[in-house]
PDB file of C-alpha atoms in Angstrom:
ATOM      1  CA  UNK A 142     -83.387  45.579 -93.123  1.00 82.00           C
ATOM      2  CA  UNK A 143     -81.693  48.825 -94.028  1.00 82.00           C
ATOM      3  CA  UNK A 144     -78.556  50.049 -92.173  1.00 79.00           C
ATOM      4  CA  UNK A 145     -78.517  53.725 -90.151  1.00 79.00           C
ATOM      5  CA  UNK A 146     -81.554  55.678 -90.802  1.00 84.00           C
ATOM      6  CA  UNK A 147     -83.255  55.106 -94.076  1.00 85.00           C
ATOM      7  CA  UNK A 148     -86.999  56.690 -94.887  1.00 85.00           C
ATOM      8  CA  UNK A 149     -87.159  54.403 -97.913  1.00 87.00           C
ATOM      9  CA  UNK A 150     -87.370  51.366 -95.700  1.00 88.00           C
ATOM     10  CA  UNK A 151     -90.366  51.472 -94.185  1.00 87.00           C
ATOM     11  CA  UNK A 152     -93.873  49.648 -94.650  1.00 89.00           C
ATOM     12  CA  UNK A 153     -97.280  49.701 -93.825  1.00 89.00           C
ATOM     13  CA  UNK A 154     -98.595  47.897 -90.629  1.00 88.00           C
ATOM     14  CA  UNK A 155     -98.638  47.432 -86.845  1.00 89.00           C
ATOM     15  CA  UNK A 156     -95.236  49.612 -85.337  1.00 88.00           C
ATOM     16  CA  UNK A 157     -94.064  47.824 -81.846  1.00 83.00           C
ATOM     17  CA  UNK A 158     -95.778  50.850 -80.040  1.00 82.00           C
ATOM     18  CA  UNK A 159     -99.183  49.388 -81.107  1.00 86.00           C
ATOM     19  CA  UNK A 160     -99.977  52.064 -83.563  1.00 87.00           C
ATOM     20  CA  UNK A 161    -100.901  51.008 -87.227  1.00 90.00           C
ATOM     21  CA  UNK A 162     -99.389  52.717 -90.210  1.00 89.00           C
ATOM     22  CA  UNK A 163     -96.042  53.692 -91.550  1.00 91.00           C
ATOM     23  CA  UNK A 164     -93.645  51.423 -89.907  1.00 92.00           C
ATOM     24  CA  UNK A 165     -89.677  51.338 -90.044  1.00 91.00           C
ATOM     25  CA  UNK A 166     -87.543  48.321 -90.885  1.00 88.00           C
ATOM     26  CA  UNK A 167     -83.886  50.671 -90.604  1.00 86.00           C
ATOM     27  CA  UNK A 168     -81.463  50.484 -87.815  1.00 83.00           C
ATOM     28  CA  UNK A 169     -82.783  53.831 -86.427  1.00 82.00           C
ATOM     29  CA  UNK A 170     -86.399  52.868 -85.986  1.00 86.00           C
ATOM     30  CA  UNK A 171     -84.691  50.796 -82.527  1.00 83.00           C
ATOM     31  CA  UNK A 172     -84.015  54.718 -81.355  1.00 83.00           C
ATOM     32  CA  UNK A 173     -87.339  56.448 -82.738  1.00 84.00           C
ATOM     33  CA  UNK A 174     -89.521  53.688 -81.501  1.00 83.00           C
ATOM     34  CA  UNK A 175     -91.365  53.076 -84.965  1.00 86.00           C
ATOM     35  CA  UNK A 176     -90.260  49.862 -86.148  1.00 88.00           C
ATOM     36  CA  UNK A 177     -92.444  47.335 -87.518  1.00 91.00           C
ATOM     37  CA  UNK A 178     -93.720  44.849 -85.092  1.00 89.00           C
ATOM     38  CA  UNK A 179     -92.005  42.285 -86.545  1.00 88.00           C
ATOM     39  CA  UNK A 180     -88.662  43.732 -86.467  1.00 88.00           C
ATOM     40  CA  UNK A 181     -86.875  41.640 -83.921  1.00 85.00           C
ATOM     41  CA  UNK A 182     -87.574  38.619 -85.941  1.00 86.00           C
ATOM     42  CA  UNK A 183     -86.625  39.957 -89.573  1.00 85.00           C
ATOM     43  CA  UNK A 184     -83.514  41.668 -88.651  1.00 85.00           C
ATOM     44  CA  UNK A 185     -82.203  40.085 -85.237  1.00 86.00           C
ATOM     45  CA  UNK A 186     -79.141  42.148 -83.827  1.00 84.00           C
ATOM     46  CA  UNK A 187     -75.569  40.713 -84.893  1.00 88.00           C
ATOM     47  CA  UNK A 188     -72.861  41.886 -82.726  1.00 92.00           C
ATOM     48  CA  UNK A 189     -69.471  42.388 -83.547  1.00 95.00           C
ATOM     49  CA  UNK A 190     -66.824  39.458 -83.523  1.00 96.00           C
ATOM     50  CA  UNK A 191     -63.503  39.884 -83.671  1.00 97.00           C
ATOM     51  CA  UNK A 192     -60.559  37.371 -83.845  1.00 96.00           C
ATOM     52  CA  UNK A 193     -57.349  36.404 -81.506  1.00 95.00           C
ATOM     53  CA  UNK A 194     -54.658  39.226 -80.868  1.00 94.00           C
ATOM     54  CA  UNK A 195     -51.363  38.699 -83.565  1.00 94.00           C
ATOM     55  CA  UNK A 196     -48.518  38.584 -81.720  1.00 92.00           C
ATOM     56  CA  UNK A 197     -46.521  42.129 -80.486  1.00 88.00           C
ATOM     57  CA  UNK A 198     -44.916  44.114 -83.393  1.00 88.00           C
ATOM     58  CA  UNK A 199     -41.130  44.866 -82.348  1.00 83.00           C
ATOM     59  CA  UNK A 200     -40.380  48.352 -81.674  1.00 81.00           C
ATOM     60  CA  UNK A 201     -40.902  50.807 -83.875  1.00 78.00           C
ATOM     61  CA  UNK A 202     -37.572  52.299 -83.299  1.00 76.00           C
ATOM     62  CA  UNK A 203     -34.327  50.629 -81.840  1.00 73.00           C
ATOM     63  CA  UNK A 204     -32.335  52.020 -79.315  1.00 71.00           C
ATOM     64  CA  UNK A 205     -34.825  54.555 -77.655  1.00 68.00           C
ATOM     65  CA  UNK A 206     -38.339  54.432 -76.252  1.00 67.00           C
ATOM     66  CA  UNK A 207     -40.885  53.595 -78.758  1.00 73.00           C
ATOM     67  CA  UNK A 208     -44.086  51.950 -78.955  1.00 75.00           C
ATOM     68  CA  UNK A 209     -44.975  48.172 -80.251  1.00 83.00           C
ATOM     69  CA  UNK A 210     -48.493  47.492 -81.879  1.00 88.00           C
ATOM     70  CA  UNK A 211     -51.108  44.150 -82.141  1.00 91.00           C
ATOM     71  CA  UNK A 212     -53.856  43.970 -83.885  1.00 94.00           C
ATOM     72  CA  UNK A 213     -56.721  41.724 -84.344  1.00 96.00           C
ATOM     73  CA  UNK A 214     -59.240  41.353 -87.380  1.00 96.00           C
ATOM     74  CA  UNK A 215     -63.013  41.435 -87.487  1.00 96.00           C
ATOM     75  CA  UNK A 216     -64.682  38.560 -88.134  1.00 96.00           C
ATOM     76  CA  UNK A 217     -68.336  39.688 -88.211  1.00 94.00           C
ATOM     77  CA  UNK A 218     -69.350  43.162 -88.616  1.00 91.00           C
ATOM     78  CA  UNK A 219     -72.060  44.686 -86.496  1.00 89.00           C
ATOM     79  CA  UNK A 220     -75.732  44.635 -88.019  1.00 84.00           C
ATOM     80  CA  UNK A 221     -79.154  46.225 -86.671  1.00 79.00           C
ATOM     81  CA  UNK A 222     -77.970  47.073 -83.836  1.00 75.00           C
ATOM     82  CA  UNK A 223     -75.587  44.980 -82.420  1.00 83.00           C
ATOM     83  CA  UNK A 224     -72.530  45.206 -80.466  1.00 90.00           C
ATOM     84  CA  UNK A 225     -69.800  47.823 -81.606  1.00 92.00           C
ATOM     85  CA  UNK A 226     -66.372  46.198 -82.236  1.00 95.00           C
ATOM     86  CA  UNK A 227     -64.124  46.515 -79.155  1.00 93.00           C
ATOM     87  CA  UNK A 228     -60.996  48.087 -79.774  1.00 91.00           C
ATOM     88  CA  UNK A 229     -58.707  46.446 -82.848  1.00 94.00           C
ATOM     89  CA  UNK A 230     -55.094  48.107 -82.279  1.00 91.00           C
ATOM     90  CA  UNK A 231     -53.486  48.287 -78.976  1.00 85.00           C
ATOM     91  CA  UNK A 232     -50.081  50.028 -78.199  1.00 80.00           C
ATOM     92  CA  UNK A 233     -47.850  49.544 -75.627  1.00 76.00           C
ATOM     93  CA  UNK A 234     -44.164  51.351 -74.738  1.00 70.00           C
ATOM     94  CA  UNK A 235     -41.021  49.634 -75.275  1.00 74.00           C
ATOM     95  CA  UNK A 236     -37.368  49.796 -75.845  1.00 70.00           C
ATOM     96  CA  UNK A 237     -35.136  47.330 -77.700  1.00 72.00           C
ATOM     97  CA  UNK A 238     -31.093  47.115 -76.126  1.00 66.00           C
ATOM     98  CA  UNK A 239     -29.814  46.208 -79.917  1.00 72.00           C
ATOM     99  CA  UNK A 240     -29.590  47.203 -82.615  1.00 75.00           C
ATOM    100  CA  UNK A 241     -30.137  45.633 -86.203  1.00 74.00           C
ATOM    101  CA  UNK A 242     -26.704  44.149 -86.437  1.00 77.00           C
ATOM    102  CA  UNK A 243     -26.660  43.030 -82.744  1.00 73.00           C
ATOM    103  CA  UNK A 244     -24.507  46.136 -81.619  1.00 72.00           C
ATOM    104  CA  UNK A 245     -25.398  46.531 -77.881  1.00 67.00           C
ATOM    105  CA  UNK A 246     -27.317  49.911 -77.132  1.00 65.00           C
ATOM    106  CA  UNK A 247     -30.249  52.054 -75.396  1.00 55.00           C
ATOM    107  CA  UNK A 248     -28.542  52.407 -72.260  1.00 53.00           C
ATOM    108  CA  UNK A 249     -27.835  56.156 -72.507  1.00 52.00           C
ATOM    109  CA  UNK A 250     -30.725  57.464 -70.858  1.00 51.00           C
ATOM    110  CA  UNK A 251     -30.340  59.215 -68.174  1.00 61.00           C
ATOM    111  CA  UNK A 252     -34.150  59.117 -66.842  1.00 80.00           C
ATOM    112  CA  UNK A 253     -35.505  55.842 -65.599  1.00 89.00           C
ATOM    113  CA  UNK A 254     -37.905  54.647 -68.054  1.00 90.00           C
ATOM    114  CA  UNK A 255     -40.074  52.180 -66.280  1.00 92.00           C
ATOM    115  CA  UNK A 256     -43.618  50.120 -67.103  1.00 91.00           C
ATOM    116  CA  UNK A 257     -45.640  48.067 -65.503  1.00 89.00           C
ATOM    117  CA  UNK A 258     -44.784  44.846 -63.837  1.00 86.00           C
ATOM    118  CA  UNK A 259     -46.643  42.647 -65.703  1.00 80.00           C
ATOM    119  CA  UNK A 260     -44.446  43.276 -69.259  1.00 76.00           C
ATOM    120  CA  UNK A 261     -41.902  41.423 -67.477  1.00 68.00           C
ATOM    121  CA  UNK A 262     -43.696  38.501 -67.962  1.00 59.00           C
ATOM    122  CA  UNK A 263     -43.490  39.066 -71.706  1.00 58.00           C
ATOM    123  CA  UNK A 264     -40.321  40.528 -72.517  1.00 54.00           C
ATOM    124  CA  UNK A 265     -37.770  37.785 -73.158  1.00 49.00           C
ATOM    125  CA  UNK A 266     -34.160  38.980 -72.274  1.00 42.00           C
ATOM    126  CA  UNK A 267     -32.147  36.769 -74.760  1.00 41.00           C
ATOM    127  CA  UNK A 268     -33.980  38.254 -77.788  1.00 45.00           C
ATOM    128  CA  UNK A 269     -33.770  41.372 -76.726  1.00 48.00           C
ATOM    129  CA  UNK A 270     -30.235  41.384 -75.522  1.00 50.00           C
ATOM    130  CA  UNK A 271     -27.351  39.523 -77.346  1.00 51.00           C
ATOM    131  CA  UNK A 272     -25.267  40.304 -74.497  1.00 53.00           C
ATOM    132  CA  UNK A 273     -26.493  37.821 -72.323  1.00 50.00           C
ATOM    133  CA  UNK A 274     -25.901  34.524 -71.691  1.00 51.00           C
ATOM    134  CA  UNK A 275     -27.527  31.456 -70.293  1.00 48.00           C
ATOM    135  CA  UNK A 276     -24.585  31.137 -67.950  1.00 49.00           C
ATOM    136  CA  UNK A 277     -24.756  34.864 -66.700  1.00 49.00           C
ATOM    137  CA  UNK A 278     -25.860  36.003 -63.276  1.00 50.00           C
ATOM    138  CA  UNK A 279     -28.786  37.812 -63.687  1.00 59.00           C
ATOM    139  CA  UNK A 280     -30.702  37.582 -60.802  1.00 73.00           C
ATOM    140  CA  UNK A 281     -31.667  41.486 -60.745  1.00 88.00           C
ATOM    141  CA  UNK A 282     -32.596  43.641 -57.866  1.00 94.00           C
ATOM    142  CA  UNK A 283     -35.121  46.069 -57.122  1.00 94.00           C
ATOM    143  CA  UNK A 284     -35.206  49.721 -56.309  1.00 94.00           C
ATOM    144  CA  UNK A 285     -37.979  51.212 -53.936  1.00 95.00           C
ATOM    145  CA  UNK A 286     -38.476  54.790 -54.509  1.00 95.00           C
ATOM    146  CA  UNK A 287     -40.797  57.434 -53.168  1.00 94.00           C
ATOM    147  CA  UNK A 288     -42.745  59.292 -55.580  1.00 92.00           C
ATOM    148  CA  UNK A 289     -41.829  63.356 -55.463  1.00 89.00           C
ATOM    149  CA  UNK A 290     -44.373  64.721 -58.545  1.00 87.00           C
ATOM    150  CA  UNK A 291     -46.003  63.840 -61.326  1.00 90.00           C
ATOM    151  CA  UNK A 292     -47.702  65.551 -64.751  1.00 90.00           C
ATOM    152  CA  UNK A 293     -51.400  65.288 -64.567  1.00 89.00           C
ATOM    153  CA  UNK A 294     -51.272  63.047 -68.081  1.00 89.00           C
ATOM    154  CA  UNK A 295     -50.404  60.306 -65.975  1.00 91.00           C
ATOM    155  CA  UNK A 296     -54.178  59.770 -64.330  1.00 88.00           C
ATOM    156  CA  UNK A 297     -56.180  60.696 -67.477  1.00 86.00           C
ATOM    157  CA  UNK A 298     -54.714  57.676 -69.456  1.00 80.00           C
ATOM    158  CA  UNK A 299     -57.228  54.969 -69.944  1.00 80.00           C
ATOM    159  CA  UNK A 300     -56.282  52.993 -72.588  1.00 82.00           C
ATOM    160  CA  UNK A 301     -56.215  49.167 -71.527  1.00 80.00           C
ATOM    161  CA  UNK A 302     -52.161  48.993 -71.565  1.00 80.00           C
ATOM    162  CA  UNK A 303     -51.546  52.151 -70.253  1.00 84.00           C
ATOM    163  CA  UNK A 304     -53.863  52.738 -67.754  1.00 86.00           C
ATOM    164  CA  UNK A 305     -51.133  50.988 -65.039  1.00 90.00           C
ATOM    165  CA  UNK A 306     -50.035  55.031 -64.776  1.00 92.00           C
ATOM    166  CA  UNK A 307     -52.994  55.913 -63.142  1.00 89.00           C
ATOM    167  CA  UNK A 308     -51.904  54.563 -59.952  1.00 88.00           C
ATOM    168  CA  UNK A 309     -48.487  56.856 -59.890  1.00 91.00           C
ATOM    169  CA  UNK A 310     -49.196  58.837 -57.113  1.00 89.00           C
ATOM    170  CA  UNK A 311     -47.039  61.935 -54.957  1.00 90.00           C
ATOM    171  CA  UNK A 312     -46.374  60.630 -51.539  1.00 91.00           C
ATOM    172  CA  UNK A 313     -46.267  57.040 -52.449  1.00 93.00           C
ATOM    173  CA  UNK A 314     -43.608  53.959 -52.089  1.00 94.00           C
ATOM    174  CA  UNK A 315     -42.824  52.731 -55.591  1.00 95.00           C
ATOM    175  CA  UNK A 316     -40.896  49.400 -56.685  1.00 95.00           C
ATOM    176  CA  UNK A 317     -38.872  48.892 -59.494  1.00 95.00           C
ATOM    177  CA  UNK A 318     -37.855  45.942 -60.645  1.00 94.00           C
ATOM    178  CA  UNK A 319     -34.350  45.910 -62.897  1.00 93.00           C
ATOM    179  CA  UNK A 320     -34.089  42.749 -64.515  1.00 90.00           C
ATOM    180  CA  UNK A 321     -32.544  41.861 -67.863  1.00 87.00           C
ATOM    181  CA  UNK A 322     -32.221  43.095 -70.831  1.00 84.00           C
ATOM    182  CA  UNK A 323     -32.960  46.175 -69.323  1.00 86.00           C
ATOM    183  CA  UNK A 324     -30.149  45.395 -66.862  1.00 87.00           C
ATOM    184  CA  UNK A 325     -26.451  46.456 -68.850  1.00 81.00           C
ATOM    185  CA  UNK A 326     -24.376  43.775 -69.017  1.00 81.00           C
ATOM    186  CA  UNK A 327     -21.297  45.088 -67.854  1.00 82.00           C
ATOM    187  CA  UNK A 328     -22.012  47.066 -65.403  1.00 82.00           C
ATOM    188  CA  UNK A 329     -25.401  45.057 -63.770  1.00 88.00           C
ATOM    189  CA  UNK A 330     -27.388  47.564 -63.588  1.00 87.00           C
ATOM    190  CA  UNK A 331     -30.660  49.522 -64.952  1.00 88.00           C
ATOM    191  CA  UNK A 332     -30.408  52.946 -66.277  1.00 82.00           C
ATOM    192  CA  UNK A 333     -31.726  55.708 -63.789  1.00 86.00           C
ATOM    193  CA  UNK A 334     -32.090  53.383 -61.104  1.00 88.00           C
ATOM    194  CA  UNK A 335     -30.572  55.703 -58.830  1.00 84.00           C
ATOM    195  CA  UNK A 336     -27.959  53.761 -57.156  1.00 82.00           C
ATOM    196  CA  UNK A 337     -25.764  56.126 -56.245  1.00 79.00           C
ATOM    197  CA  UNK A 338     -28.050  58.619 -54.859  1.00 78.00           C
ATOM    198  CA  UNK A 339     -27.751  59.535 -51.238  1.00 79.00           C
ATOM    199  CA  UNK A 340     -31.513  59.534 -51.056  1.00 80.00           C
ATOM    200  CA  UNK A 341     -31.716  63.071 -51.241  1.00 83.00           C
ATOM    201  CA  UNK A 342     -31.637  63.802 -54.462  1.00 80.00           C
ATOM    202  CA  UNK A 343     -34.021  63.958 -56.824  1.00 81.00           C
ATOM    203  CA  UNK A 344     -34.416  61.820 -59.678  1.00 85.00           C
ATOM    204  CA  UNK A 345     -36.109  61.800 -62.875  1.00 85.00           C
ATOM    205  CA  UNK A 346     -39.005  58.598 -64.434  1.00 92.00           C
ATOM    206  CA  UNK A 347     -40.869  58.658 -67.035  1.00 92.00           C
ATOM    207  CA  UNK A 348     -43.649  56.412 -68.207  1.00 92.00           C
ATOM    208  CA  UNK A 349     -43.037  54.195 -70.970  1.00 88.00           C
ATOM    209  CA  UNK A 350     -46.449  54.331 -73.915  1.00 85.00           C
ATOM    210  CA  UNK A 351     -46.991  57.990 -72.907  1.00 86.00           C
ATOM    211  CA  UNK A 352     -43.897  60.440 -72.275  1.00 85.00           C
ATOM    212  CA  UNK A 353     -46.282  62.904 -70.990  1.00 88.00           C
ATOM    213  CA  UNK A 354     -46.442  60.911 -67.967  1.00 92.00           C
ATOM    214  CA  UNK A 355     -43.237  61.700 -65.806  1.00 90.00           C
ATOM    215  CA  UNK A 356     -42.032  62.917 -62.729  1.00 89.00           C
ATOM    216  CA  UNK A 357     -39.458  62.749 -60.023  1.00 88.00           C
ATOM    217  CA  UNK A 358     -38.979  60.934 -57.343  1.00 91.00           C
ATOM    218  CA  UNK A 359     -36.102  59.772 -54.799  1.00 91.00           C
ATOM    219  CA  UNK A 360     -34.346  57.031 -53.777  1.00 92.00           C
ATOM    220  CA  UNK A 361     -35.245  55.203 -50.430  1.00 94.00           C
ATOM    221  CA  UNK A 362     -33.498  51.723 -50.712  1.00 93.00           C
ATOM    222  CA  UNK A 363     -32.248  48.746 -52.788  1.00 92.00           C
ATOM    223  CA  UNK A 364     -33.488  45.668 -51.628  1.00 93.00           C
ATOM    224  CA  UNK A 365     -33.439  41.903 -53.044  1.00 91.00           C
ATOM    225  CA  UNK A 366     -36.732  41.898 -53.957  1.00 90.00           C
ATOM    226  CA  UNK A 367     -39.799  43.798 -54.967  1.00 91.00           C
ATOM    227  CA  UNK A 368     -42.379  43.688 -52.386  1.00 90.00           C
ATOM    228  CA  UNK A 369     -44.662  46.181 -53.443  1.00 92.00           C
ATOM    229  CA  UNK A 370     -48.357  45.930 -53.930  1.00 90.00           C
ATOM    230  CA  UNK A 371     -49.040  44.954 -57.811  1.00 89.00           C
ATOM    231  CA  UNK A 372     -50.389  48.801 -58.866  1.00 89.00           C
ATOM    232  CA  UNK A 373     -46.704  49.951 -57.437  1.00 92.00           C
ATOM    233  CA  UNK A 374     -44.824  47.403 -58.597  1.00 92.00           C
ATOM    234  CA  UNK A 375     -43.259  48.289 -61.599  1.00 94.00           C
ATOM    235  CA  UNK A 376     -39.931  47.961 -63.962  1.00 92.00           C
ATOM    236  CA  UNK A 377     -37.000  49.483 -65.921  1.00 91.00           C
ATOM    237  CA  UNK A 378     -37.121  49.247 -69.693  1.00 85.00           C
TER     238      UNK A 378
END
């Protein structure tokens, strides 16, 4: 069994297309038809295996948007045929509120920087944050916005953890959630979220894991709670 195409590996016998002669026993001969007949049994397809995700990598840079990595390992290579390996690195936007010595920052931006919902579920505001406390109010509230424009970027991205930016759209009613650490914890509230706007002017997001993907949009309310649809549902980092 001979990896890729190889014109050493061949023999002589019946090929699976029922004509005798030269027959292949390379990975090719699964393409070219001219394997031997016995192919399937002498080198059986292996797919890929790969193992468990390691844990998110902090950010790559403190106290502006940057990116956090995990990786997983592969356990079996692909042989004959088999499976590719999936993907083995996946990237994802983020934005750490301290620095190395604990010194509050990252809440200079003047854009909103937002991400989907679902990080919220992974972030953990004490270890991000040394500001807060178990004891502090942080019950967060959520800005709905209405989306102005966009870059095109945002509906080409397809990558598993980004592709939550393909459903930014113009026109639409957006809602983002500003919870802790993203939340300052003085002042209780998110960067860009737009507060103070009127609701007429227009405001500035951009997509954490790609800054290609931004836009504007503008302010329509603050509200207790998000009650968005899950695709528009999304937060401040």
């Amino acid at each position: 069994c001979c990896p890729g195409r190889d014109a050493a590996c061949f023999a002589r016998g019946w090929r699976l297309d029922r004509v005798y002669g030269t027959c292949f026993c390379d990975q090719a001969c699964r393409l070219t038809g001219d394997c031997c007949f016995d192919y399937a049994r002498a080198c059986p397809a292996r797919p890929c295996i790969v193992g468990e995700w390691s844990p998110w990598s902090g950010c790559a840079d403190q106290c502006k948007p940057a990116a956090r990595v995990r990786r997983r390992p592969v356990q079996q290579e692909p042989r004959n045929g088999g499976a590719p390996c999936p993907p083995l690195e996946e990237r994802a936007g983020c934005l750490d509120y301290s620095t190395a010595r604990g010194q509050d920052c990252g809440h200079s931006f003047v854009p909103a920087f937002i991400t989907t919902s679902a990080f919220n579920k992974e972030r953990t505001r004490h270890a991000t944050s040394p500001q807060w406390s178990t004891d502090t109010e942080d019950t967060g509230y959520c800005m709905e916005f209405k989306t102005e424009s966009l870059t095109h970027h945002c509906a080409t991205e397809n990558r598993p953890l980004t592709r939550w930016m393909q459903y930014l759209r113009e026109g639409y009613t957006v809602c983002v959630d500003c919870q802790p650490p993203a939340m300052n914890s003085e002042s209780l509230r998110c960067s860009g979220d737009g507060l103070d706007s009127d609701g007429n002017q227009t405001l500035h997001w951009q997509a954490i894991g790609n800054p290609r993907c931004q836009g504007t949009w503008k302010k329509v309310r603050r509200v207790d709670q998000c009650s968005c649809p899950a695709v528009h549902s999304f937060i401040f980092i």
